[in-house]
Amino acid sequence: GWWTSPCDSPSPADKGDRLKISLRTNVKTGTVDVTITDSKGEIVKELDRAKALETYMDVEYDDTYTVTAVYKEFTGKFKIKVSTKRF
């Protein structure tokens, strides 16, 4: 089945900020899909499935963003880290 979990509490970000998203996974079975959504629940970024991924997202408007992982028949471990750089 499906299971959805916010990975962290929602975080505010300002227009012009750059978010650095680091993902490490060890998937034994199933899948885990990670998205970043805005305060309206709209997906603003989907992360690729990978054992190790580092990507960036430029914030286009002031808002509160949430990183969410959606699991399907998942066993294993994963770690997500998000940091903000202000310009």
Tab-separated table of C-alpha atoms in Angstrom:
chain	number	residue	atom	x	y	z
A	1	GLY	CA	0.000	0.000	0.000
A	2	TRP	CA	0.835	3.679	-0.024
A	3	TRP	CA	2.082	5.637	2.928
A	4	THR	CA	2.880	9.342	2.942
A	5	SER	CA	4.969	11.140	5.523
A	6	PRO	CA	6.260	14.688	5.861
A	7	CYS	CA	10.009	14.295	6.318
A	8	ASP	CA	10.423	17.519	8.217
A	9	SER	CA	8.261	20.293	9.528
A	10	PRO	CA	7.290	22.852	6.899
A	11	SER	CA	10.011	25.455	6.385
A	12	PRO	CA	9.617	29.030	5.197
A	13	ALA	CA	11.727	30.184	2.258
A	14	ASP	CA	11.933	33.527	0.525
A	15	LYS	CA	12.006	34.389	-3.163
A	16	GLY	CA	15.603	34.210	-4.322
A	17	ASP	CA	16.646	31.563	-1.791
A	18	ARG	CA	18.274	28.410	-3.088
A	19	LEU	CA	17.408	25.105	-1.444
A	20	LYS	CA	20.007	22.337	-1.471
A	21	ILE	CA	18.386	18.904	-1.231
A	22	SER	CA	20.502	15.841	-0.434
A	23	LEU	CA	18.964	12.366	-0.641
A	24	ARG	CA	20.558	9.057	0.351
A	25	THR	CA	18.594	5.817	-0.011
A	26	ASN	CA	19.117	2.134	0.638
A	27	VAL	CA	15.996	0.555	-0.883
A	28	LYS	CA	15.683	-3.175	-0.281
A	29	THR	CA	12.173	-3.491	-1.762
A	30	GLY	CA	9.505	-1.148	-3.067
A	31	THR	CA	9.875	2.533	-3.839
A	32	VAL	CA	10.141	5.887	-2.121
A	33	ASP	CA	9.308	9.054	-4.047
A	34	VAL	CA	10.265	12.446	-2.633
A	35	THR	CA	8.556	15.726	-3.507
A	36	ILE	CA	8.656	19.321	-2.330
A	37	THR	CA	5.294	21.047	-2.072
A	38	ASP	CA	4.258	24.620	-1.385
A	39	SER	CA	1.663	25.755	1.174
A	40	LYS	CA	-1.156	25.049	-1.322
A	41	GLY	CA	-0.032	21.427	-1.703
A	42	GLU	CA	1.257	21.994	-5.239
A	43	ILE	CA	4.350	19.965	-6.132
A	44	VAL	CA	7.172	22.368	-6.974
A	45	LYS	CA	9.919	19.734	-7.333
A	46	GLU	CA	10.092	15.955	-7.686
A	47	LEU	CA	13.360	14.224	-6.860
A	48	ASP	CA	14.695	11.470	-9.088
A	49	ARG	CA	15.004	7.993	-7.589
A	50	ALA	CA	18.660	7.422	-6.756
A	51	LYS	CA	20.950	5.910	-4.133
A	52	ALA	CA	22.624	9.292	-3.758
A	53	LEU	CA	21.339	12.575	-5.130
A	54	GLU	CA	22.173	16.210	-4.582
A	55	THR	CA	20.045	18.808	-6.310
A	56	TYR	CA	19.077	22.467	-6.006
A	57	MET	CA	15.823	24.378	-6.212
A	58	ASP	CA	15.592	28.127	-6.721
A	59	VAL	CA	12.679	29.552	-4.737
A	60	GLU	CA	10.414	31.580	-7.017
A	61	TYR	CA	8.084	33.038	-4.349
A	62	ASP	CA	7.909	33.498	-0.572
A	63	ASP	CA	6.110	30.497	0.892
A	64	THR	CA	6.322	27.550	3.258
A	65	TYR	CA	7.643	24.353	1.699
A	66	THR	CA	7.318	20.730	2.835
A	67	VAL	CA	9.451	17.748	1.847
A	68	THR	CA	7.308	14.608	1.617
A	69	ALA	CA	8.189	10.978	0.991
A	70	VAL	CA	5.627	8.580	-0.490
A	71	TYR	CA	6.369	4.906	0.154
A	72	LYS	CA	5.031	1.935	-1.778
A	73	GLU	CA	5.804	-1.525	-0.366
A	74	PHE	CA	9.048	0.014	0.917
A	75	THR	CA	11.683	-1.560	3.123
A	76	GLY	CA	15.061	0.031	3.641
A	77	LYS	CA	16.387	3.351	4.856
A	78	PHE	CA	16.638	6.872	3.522
A	79	LYS	CA	17.872	10.255	4.679
A	80	ILE	CA	16.908	13.659	3.337
A	81	LYS	CA	18.632	16.907	4.215
A	82	VAL	CA	17.482	20.334	3.067
A	83	SER	CA	19.482	23.490	3.615
A	84	THR	CA	18.778	27.049	2.529
A	85	LYS	CA	21.223	29.544	1.087
A	86	ARG	CA	20.069	33.143	1.044
A	87	PHE	CA	21.338	35.534	-1.608
